[in-house]
Coordinates of C-alpha atoms and ligand atoms in Angstrom, one line a residue:
X1 CA 107.9 -46.3 -2.9
X2 CA 111.2 -47.1 -4.4
X3 CA 110.6 -47.8 -8.0
X4 CA 114.1 -47.0 -8.6
X5 CA 116.9 -49.8 -8.5
X6 CA 118.1 -50.5 -5.0
X7 CA 121.0 -52.4 -3.5
X8 CA 121.5 -53.5 0.1
X9 CA 124.5 -51.4 0.7
X10 CA 125.2 -48.2 2.7
X11 CA 124.1 -45.3 0.6
X12 CA 127.4 -43.6 0.5
X13 CA 129.0 -46.6 -1.2
X14 CA 126.1 -46.8 -3.5
X15 CA 126.5 -43.3 -4.6
X16 CA 130.0 -44.1 -5.5
X17 CA 129.0 -47.3 -7.2
X18 CA 126.3 -45.4 -9.1
X19 CA 128.7 -42.8 -10.1
X20 CA 130.9 -45.3 -11.4
X21 CA 128.3 -47.0 -13.4
X22 CA 127.9 -43.4 -14.9
X23 CA 131.8 -43.0 -15.5
X24 CA 131.7 -40.0 -13.4
X25 CA 134.2 -41.4 -11.1
X26 CA 137.3 -43.3 -12.0
X27 CA 137.6 -46.4 -9.8
X28 CA 139.5 -45.9 -6.6
X29 CA 138.9 -42.0 -6.4
X30 CA 136.7 -41.0 -3.5
X31 CA 133.9 -38.7 -4.1
X32 CA 134.5 -35.2 -2.5
X33 CA 131.7 -32.7 -2.1
X34 CA 131.1 -29.1 -1.2
X35 CA 134.7 -27.7 -2.0
X36 CA 134.0 -26.2 -5.4
X37 CA 131.8 -23.5 -6.9
X38 CA 130.1 -26.0 -9.1
X39 CA 127.9 -27.9 -9.1
X40 CA 125.8 -25.4 -7.0
X41 CA 122.4 -27.0 -5.9
X42 CA 119.9 -24.8 -4.3
X43 CA 119.2 -24.4 -0.7
X44 CA 117.0 -26.9 1.0
X45 CA 113.7 -27.3 -0.6
X46 CA 110.4 -27.4 1.4
X47 CA 107.3 -28.4 -0.2
X48 CA 103.8 -29.5 1.1
X49 CA 102.6 -33.0 0.6
X50 CA 100.9 -33.3 -2.9
X51 CA 102.8 -30.3 -4.4
X52 CA 105.8 -30.5 -6.8
X53 CA 109.3 -30.0 -5.9
X54 CA 111.9 -28.6 -8.3
X55 CA 115.6 -29.5 -7.8
X56 CA 117.9 -27.2 -9.5
X57 CA 121.6 -27.5 -10.0
X58 CA 123.6 -24.6 -11.4
X59 CA 126.5 -25.7 -13.6
X60 CA 128.9 -24.2 -16.3
X61 CA 130.1 -25.2 -19.7
X62 CA 133.1 -27.0 -18.2
X63 CA 130.8 -29.7 -17.0
X64 CA 130.7 -32.8 -19.2
X65 CA 128.4 -35.2 -17.3
X66 CA 125.5 -34.5 -15.1
X67 CA 123.3 -36.6 -12.8
X68 CA 120.5 -36.3 -10.0
X69 CA 120.5 -38.9 -7.4
X70 CA 118.0 -39.8 -4.7
X71 CA 120.1 -41.0 -1.8
X72 CA 122.0 -43.9 -3.8
X73 CA 119.8 -44.3 -6.6
X74 CA 120.2 -42.4 -10.0
X75 CA 117.1 -40.5 -11.0
X76 CA 118.5 -38.8 -14.2
X77 CA 121.8 -39.0 -15.9
X78 CA 121.9 -36.4 -18.5
X79 CA 118.8 -36.6 -20.5
X80 CA 118.4 -40.4 -19.6
X81 CA 115.8 -41.3 -17.1
X82 CA 117.2 -44.0 -14.8
X83 CA 114.2 -44.5 -12.6
X84 CA 110.7 -45.7 -13.2
X85 CA 109.0 -43.3 -11.1
X86 CA 106.5 -41.3 -13.4
X87 CA 106.5 -38.5 -10.9
X88 CA 110.1 -37.6 -11.8
X89 CA 110.5 -35.4 -14.7
X90 CA 113.5 -33.6 -16.4
X91 CA 112.9 -29.9 -16.5
X92 CA 116.1 -28.5 -18.0
X93 CA 119.5 -29.7 -19.2
X94 CA 121.4 -26.7 -20.6
X95 CA 124.8 -25.3 -20.2
X96 CA 124.0 -23.4 -17.0
X97 CA 121.3 -25.4 -15.2
X98 CA 120.3 -29.1 -14.8
X99 CA 116.9 -29.4 -13.1
X100 CA 114.4 -32.1 -12.4
X101 CA 110.8 -32.0 -10.9
X102 CA 109.3 -34.4 -8.4
X103 CA 105.5 -34.2 -8.8
X104 CA 102.9 -35.1 -6.1
X105 CA 105.6 -35.1 -3.4
X106 CA 104.8 -37.6 -0.4
X107 CA 106.5 -37.8 3.1
X108 CA 108.8 -40.8 1.8
X109 CA 110.4 -38.5 -0.7
X110 CA 112.0 -36.5 2.0
X111 CA 115.7 -36.7 2.3
X112 CA 119.0 -36.0 0.6
X113 CA 119.1 -35.5 -3.1
X114 CA 122.4 -35.1 -5.0
X115 CA 123.6 -33.3 -8.0
X116 CA 126.7 -34.9 -9.4
X117 CA 128.8 -33.6 -12.2
X118 CA 132.2 -34.1 -14.0
X119 CA 134.3 -31.0 -14.6
X120 CA 137.8 -31.6 -16.1
X121 CA 137.8 -35.2 -15.1
X122 CA 137.0 -34.2 -11.5
X123 CA 133.8 -35.6 -10.0
X124 CA 131.9 -33.1 -7.7
X125 CA 128.6 -33.3 -5.9
X126 CA 126.2 -31.0 -4.3
X127 CA 123.5 -31.9 -1.9
X128 CA 119.9 -30.6 -1.2
X129 CA 117.6 -31.8 1.3
X130 CA 114.0 -32.1 0.3
X131 CA 111.8 -31.3 3.2
X132 CA 108.1 -32.5 2.9
X133 CA 105.5 -30.6 5.0
X134 CA 102.1 -32.1 6.0
X135 CA 99.0 -30.1 7.2
X136 CA 97.8 -30.9 10.6
X137 CA 95.1 -33.6 10.9
X138 CA 93.2 -34.7 14.1
X139 CA 93.2 -38.5 13.9
X140 CA 91.8 -39.3 17.2
X141 CA 89.4 -37.5 19.6
X142 CA 87.4 -38.4 22.5
X143 CA 83.6 -38.8 21.9
X144 CA 81.1 -36.6 23.7
X145 CA 80.6 -37.5 27.3
X146 CA 78.0 -37.3 30.0
X147 CA 79.5 -37.5 33.6
X148 CA 78.2 -36.9 37.1
X149 CA 79.5 -34.0 38.9
X150 CA 82.6 -34.7 41.0
X151 CA 84.0 -37.3 38.9
X152 CA 87.3 -37.1 37.0
X153 CA 87.5 -36.9 33.1
X154 CA 90.2 -37.4 30.6
X155 CA 89.9 -36.1 26.9
X156 CA 92.4 -37.2 24.2
X157 CA 93.1 -35.4 20.9
X158 CA 95.8 -37.1 18.8
X159 CA 97.0 -35.0 15.7
X160 CA 99.4 -35.8 12.9
X161 CA 101.4 -33.4 10.6
X162 CA 104.7 -32.2 9.6
X163 CA 106.2 -30.6 11.4
X164 CA 104.6 -32.1 14.5
X165 CA 101.5 -30.1 15.4
X166 CA 100.8 -28.2 18.6
X167 CA 97.7 -29.5 20.3
X168 CA 95.7 -27.4 22.7
X169 CA 92.4 -27.7 24.5
X170 CA 90.1 -24.8 25.2
X171 CA 86.8 -24.6 27.1
X172 CA 84.2 -22.9 25.0
X173 CA 81.7 -21.7 27.9
X174 CA 79.1 -19.0 27.6
X175 CA 81.1 -16.9 30.1
X176 CA 84.7 -17.0 28.8
X177 CA 86.9 -18.9 26.6
X178 CA 90.0 -20.3 28.2
X179 CA 93.0 -22.4 27.4
X180 CA 92.8 -25.4 29.8
X181 CA 95.5 -27.6 28.3
X182 CA 98.4 -27.1 26.0
X183 CA 98.8 -30.9 25.4
X184 CA 96.9 -33.8 23.7
X185 CA 95.5 -34.8 27.0
X186 CA 93.1 -33.0 29.1
X187 CA 92.4 -34.2 32.6
X188 CA 89.7 -32.7 35.0
X189 CA 89.4 -33.9 38.5
X190 CA 86.3 -33.5 40.4
X191 CA 84.4 -31.8 37.5
X192 CA 82.0 -29.0 38.4
X193 CA 78.7 -28.1 36.7
X194 CA 80.6 -24.9 35.5
X195 CA 83.0 -27.0 33.6
X196 CA 80.3 -28.5 31.4
X197 CA 80.1 -27.5 27.8
X198 CA 82.1 -27.7 24.6
X199 CA 85.8 -28.4 24.7
X200 CA 87.8 -27.5 21.6
X201 CA 90.8 -29.4 20.4
X202 CA 92.9 -27.2 18.1
X203 CA 96.0 -28.9 16.1
X204 CA 98.3 -26.4 14.4
X205 CA 101.6 -26.3 12.6
X206 CA 102.6 -23.4 10.3
X207 CA 101.8 -25.5 7.2
X208 CA 98.1 -24.8 7.1
X209 CA 95.2 -23.5 9.0
X210 CA 94.7 -25.2 12.4
X211 CA 92.2 -27.8 12.6
X212 CA 89.6 -27.8 15.3
X213 CA 87.1 -30.5 16.7
X214 CA 84.8 -30.2 19.6
X215 CA 83.8 -32.6 22.4
X216 CA 80.7 -32.0 24.3
X217 CA 80.9 -32.6 28.1
X218 CA 77.6 -32.9 30.0
X219 CA 77.9 -32.6 33.8
X220 CA 75.0 -34.1 35.5
X221 CA 73.9 -32.7 39.0
X222 CA 70.9 -33.0 41.2
X223 CA 68.2 -30.3 41.2
X224 CA 68.7 -27.1 42.9
X225 CA 65.5 -25.0 43.4
X226 CA 66.7 -21.4 42.4
X227 CA 63.2 -19.6 42.9
X228 CA 60.0 -20.4 44.7
X229 CA 58.2 -17.4 45.7
X230 CA 54.9 -17.0 47.6
X231 CA 51.9 -15.4 45.9
X232 CA 49.1 -13.3 47.2
X233 CA 45.8 -13.5 45.3
X234 CA 42.3 -12.4 46.1
X235 CA 39.3 -15.0 46.0
X236 CA 37.9 -15.4 42.4
X237 CA 41.1 -14.3 40.5
X238 CA 43.7 -16.4 38.7
X239 CA 46.8 -17.5 40.6
X240 CA 50.1 -18.9 39.7
X241 CA 52.8 -20.4 41.8
X242 CA 56.0 -21.0 40.2
X243 CA 59.0 -23.3 41.0
X244 CA 62.4 -22.9 39.3
X245 CA 64.9 -25.6 39.5
X246 CA 68.2 -26.1 37.5
X247 CA 69.4 -29.7 37.1
X248 CA 71.1 -31.9 34.6
X249 CA 69.3 -33.9 33.2
X250 CA 66.4 -31.4 33.6
X251 CA 64.3 -31.9 36.6
X252 CA 60.7 -33.5 36.8
X253 CA 58.3 -31.6 39.1
X254 CA 55.6 -32.6 41.5
X255 CA 53.4 -30.5 43.6
X256 CA 52.1 -31.4 46.9
X257 CA 49.6 -29.7 49.4
X258 CA 50.0 -30.9 52.9
X259 CA 51.6 -34.3 52.0
X260 CA 49.0 -34.9 49.3
X261 CA 50.1 -34.9 45.7
X262 CA 48.1 -32.7 43.4
X263 CA 47.4 -34.9 40.5
X264 CA 46.8 -33.5 37.0
X265 CA 43.4 -32.9 35.8
X266 CA 42.0 -31.5 39.2
X267 CA 39.2 -29.2 38.4
X268 CA 40.2 -25.5 38.1
X269 CA 44.1 -26.4 38.6
X270 CA 46.6 -27.0 36.0
X271 CA 50.4 -27.9 36.1
X272 CA 52.6 -26.4 33.4
X273 CA 56.1 -28.1 33.1
X274 CA 59.1 -26.8 31.3
X275 CA 62.6 -28.1 31.5
X276 CA 63.7 -25.6 34.3
X277 CA 60.3 -24.3 35.6
X278 CA 56.9 -25.6 36.8
X279 CA 53.9 -23.5 37.2
X280 CA 50.7 -24.5 39.4
X281 CA 47.9 -22.5 37.9
X282 CA 44.5 -21.7 39.7
X283 CA 42.0 -20.4 37.4
X284 CA 39.7 -19.2 40.0
X285 CA 41.1 -19.1 43.5
X286 CA 38.6 -20.1 46.4
X287 CA 39.1 -20.0 50.1
X288 CA 40.2 -23.6 50.4
X289 CA 43.1 -23.1 47.8
X290 CA 45.2 -21.1 50.2
X291 CA 47.9 -22.8 52.1
X292 CA 51.4 -24.1 51.8
X293 CA 52.4 -26.0 48.7
X294 CA 55.5 -28.0 48.1
X295 CA 57.2 -28.3 44.9
X296 CA 59.5 -31.4 44.5
X297 CA 62.2 -31.3 41.8
X298 CA 63.8 -34.6 40.9
X299 CA 66.2 -36.2 38.4
X300 CA 68.1 -39.5 38.5
X301 CA 70.9 -38.0 40.9
X302 CA 68.3 -36.9 43.5
X303 CA 65.5 -34.6 44.6
X304 CA 64.8 -31.5 46.5
X305 CA 61.8 -29.6 47.7
X306 CA 60.6 -26.1 48.5
X307 CA 57.5 -24.7 50.2
X308 CA 55.4 -22.2 48.4
X309 CA 52.6 -20.3 50.1
X310 CA 49.4 -19.2 48.2
X311 CA 48.0 -16.5 50.5
X312 CA 44.9 -14.4 50.5
X313 CA 45.0 -10.7 49.5
X314 CA 42.1 -8.7 50.8
X315 CA 40.9 -6.5 48.2
X316 CA 37.6 -5.4 46.4
X317 CA 36.7 -8.1 44.0
X318 CA 37.0 -6.1 40.9
X319 CA 40.1 -3.8 41.4
X320 CA 42.5 -5.0 38.8
X321 CA 45.6 -3.8 40.9
X322 CA 47.2 -6.4 43.1
X323 CA 49.7 -6.2 45.9
X324 CA 53.4 -7.0 45.2
X325 CA 54.1 -10.5 44.5
X326 CA 50.6 -11.2 43.2
X327 CA 50.4 -13.2 39.9
X328 CA 47.0 -12.7 38.4
X329 CA 45.7 -12.0 35.2
X330 CA 44.6 -8.4 34.3
X331 CA 42.7 -8.0 31.1
X332 CA 42.9 -4.5 30.1
X333 CA 43.4 -5.5 26.4
X334 CA 39.8 -4.7 25.3
X335 CA 39.8 -1.1 26.3
X336 CA 43.1 -0.4 24.5
X337 CA 41.7 -2.0 21.4
X338 CA 38.6 0.1 21.8
X339 CA 40.7 3.2 21.9
X340 CA 42.3 2.2 18.6
X341 CA 39.1 1.9 16.9
X342 CA 38.3 5.4 17.7
X343 CA 41.7 6.5 16.5
X344 CA 41.2 4.9 13.0
X345 CA 38.6 7.1 11.6
X346 CA 40.5 10.2 12.9
X347 CA 43.6 9.0 11.1
X348 CA 41.7 8.3 7.8
X349 CA 40.2 11.8 8.1
X350 CA 43.6 13.4 8.7
X351 CA 45.0 11.6 5.6
X352 CA 41.9 12.7 3.5
X353 CA 42.3 16.3 4.4
X354 CA 46.1 16.2 3.4
X355 CA 45.2 15.4 -0.2
Ligands
LIG401 C1 113.5 -41.5 -3.0 O1 114.0 -42.6 -2.1 C2 113.1 -42.9 -1.1 C3 113.9 -44.1 -0.3 O2 114.2 -45.1 -1.2 C4 111.9 -43.5 -1.9 O3 110.9 -44.0 -0.9 C5 111.1 -42.4 -2.6 O4 110.1 -42.8 -3.4 C6 112.2 -41.9 -3.6 N1 111.7 -40.6 -4.1 C7 111.9 -40.3 -5.3 C8 111.2 -39.0 -6.0 O5 112.6 -40.9 -6.1
LIG402 C1 119.2 -28.7 5.0 O1 118.6 -29.8 5.7 C2 119.4 -30.7 6.5 C3 118.6 -31.8 7.0 O2 117.4 -31.4 7.5 C4 120.1 -29.8 7.6 O3 121.0 -30.6 8.3 C5 120.7 -28.6 6.9 O4 121.5 -27.9 7.9 C6 119.9 -27.9 5.9 N1 120.7 -26.9 5.3 C7 120.3 -25.5 5.1 C8 121.2 -24.7 4.4 O5 119.2 -25.1 5.6
LIG403 C1 89.9 -38.7 40.7 O1 91.2 -38.8 40.7 C2 91.9 -38.7 42.0 C3 93.4 -38.5 41.9 O2 93.8 -39.2 40.8 C4 91.6 -39.8 42.8 O3 92.0 -39.8 44.1 C5 89.9 -40.1 42.8 O4 89.6 -41.1 43.5 C6 89.4 -39.8 41.4 N1 87.9 -39.9 41.7 C7 87.2 -40.7 41.0 C8 85.8 -40.4 41.2 O5 87.6 -41.6 40.1
LIG404 C1 34.9 -18.2 40.6 O1 34.2 -19.1 41.5 C2 33.1 -18.5 42.2 C3 32.7 -19.6 43.3 O2 32.6 -20.9 42.8 C4 32.1 -18.1 41.1 O3 31.0 -17.5 41.7 C5 32.7 -17.2 40.1 O4 31.8 -16.9 39.1 C6 34.0 -17.9 39.4 N1 34.6 -17.0 38.6 C7 35.2 -17.3 37.4 C8 35.8 -16.1 36.8 O5 34.9 -18.3 36.8
LIG405 C1 53.3 -22.5 55.9 O1 54.7 -22.3 55.9 C2 55.1 -21.3 56.8 C3 56.5 -21.1 56.8 O2 57.1 -22.0 56.0 C4 54.6 -21.5 58.3 O3 55.0 -20.4 59.1 C5 53.1 -21.7 58.2 O4 52.7 -22.0 59.5 C6 52.7 -22.7 57.2 N1 51.3 -22.8 57.1 C7 50.5 -24.0 57.1 C8 49.0 -23.8 57.0 O5 51.1 -25.0 57.2
LIG406 C1 61.0 -32.3 51.6 O1 62.3 -32.2 52.0 C2 62.2 -32.5 53.5 C3 63.6 -32.6 53.9 O2 64.6 -32.9 52.9 C4 61.6 -34.0 53.7 O3 61.7 -34.2 55.1 C5 60.2 -33.9 53.1 O4 59.6 -35.2 53.2 C6 60.1 -33.4 51.9 N1 58.8 -33.2 51.2 C7 58.3 -33.8 50.2 C8 57.0 -33.6 49.8 O5 59.0 -34.5 49.5
LIG407 C1 47.5 -3.6 31.4 O1 47.8 -2.2 31.4 C2 49.0 -1.9 32.2 C3 49.2 -0.4 32.2 O2 48.9 0.1 31.0 C4 50.2 -2.8 31.5 O3 51.2 -2.5 32.2 C5 49.8 -4.2 31.5 O4 51.0 -4.9 30.9 C6 48.5 -4.5 30.9 N1 48.2 -5.9 31.0 C7 47.8 -6.5 30.0 C8 47.4 -8.0 30.4 O5 47.6 -6.1 28.9

């Protein structure tokens, strides 16, 4: 920080002391400022952290002595550097302008800088404020959470920057994007499954593009069976019973027939499980397969069940068309492929005739 000389005195006194050191002020004469055309320091200077700031002071040829001060410490007096900070350099010292540059500006450089001159034995000063801006940065954010439906959550997003960044939370759901909080904290009481998903924290000030970070909120809930339809299948055909359930974490499925659990590997029956769907497949339906089946969906939060009926459809065994709701395989692929085989020579012939 302060590489320059520093005395433990109020800075206004120090300016006077410093100026006296430079013989800019005769002892006993108070320093006045802002009442003359010269020196004329530029308006306040705003720079971003890491950039260079140029402090310009417009003077005229009546000026005999010049200096730039940081608060109470002399940075430059004429062409002489008084401070040790290598980031401070003299840019110009002409009859009309006296400028210095502060390189790689940091937040602690913010504050008043004084251009001090002596004209016709009168000391005069002009002041400029160096304002340092810093891009927004998220320094603390909640981690991803998994919570049971109905509980309360609190998300935190702490950001720094100059000026102080504005922090907002948005819910990024597949349906809509909505602002949920214009604050560093986001509280949700009695969270619902619809409120699960990504929450985005955005920190913005006018210095740089906003910075965003996301938090994933997983809302756990017990299974809910959304679809369980009965199916009609004729004897000797393939039949499939389907059970669809939504749950977080995803449901595990079990199938029962009349209180008896169907175990995997039973001859002619197969259970196919996916995260939200279970299929009970009969490869060759026989009379004793018909009846009521129960699909049980469970996760760590609970379980639910639904009854599904596999019923008989009276039909001539070889008719490929089934009644509504029937799930059975119709293999009409062969005939279509045969059709293509006949088409092929015709196509070749057509092409040959064209040339
Ligand atoms: C200005 O003064 C402040 C406070 O003493 C110090 O931290 C900072 O490094 C100084 N900056 C320059 C460019 O001299
Ligand atoms: C310069 O900055 C200071 C401190 O932030 C403020 O009080 C003053 O009004 C500013 N002057 C101008 C001309 O913006
Ligand atoms: C959620 O917050 C409300 C209000 O502060 C409180 O009454 C309730 O007990 C909290 N629920 C849980 C599960 O902590
Ligand atoms: C289905 O089962 C019946 C009786 O067991 C049998 O006659 C028939 O060939 C089987 N069909 C198929 C496609 O396996
Ligand atoms: C199957 O379930 C239906 C309605 O859920 C019921 O009417 C029928 O009697 C049941 N059949 C058997 C064999 O349990
Ligand atoms: C299905 O649910 C009912 C009511 O919740 C329960 O009485 C029954 O035992 C359950 N059946 C199975 C197979 O879990
Ligand atoms: C059989 O043909 C019908 C009518 O062309 C078609 O809708 C169906 O998807 C076909 N099935 C298979 C298994 O190819």
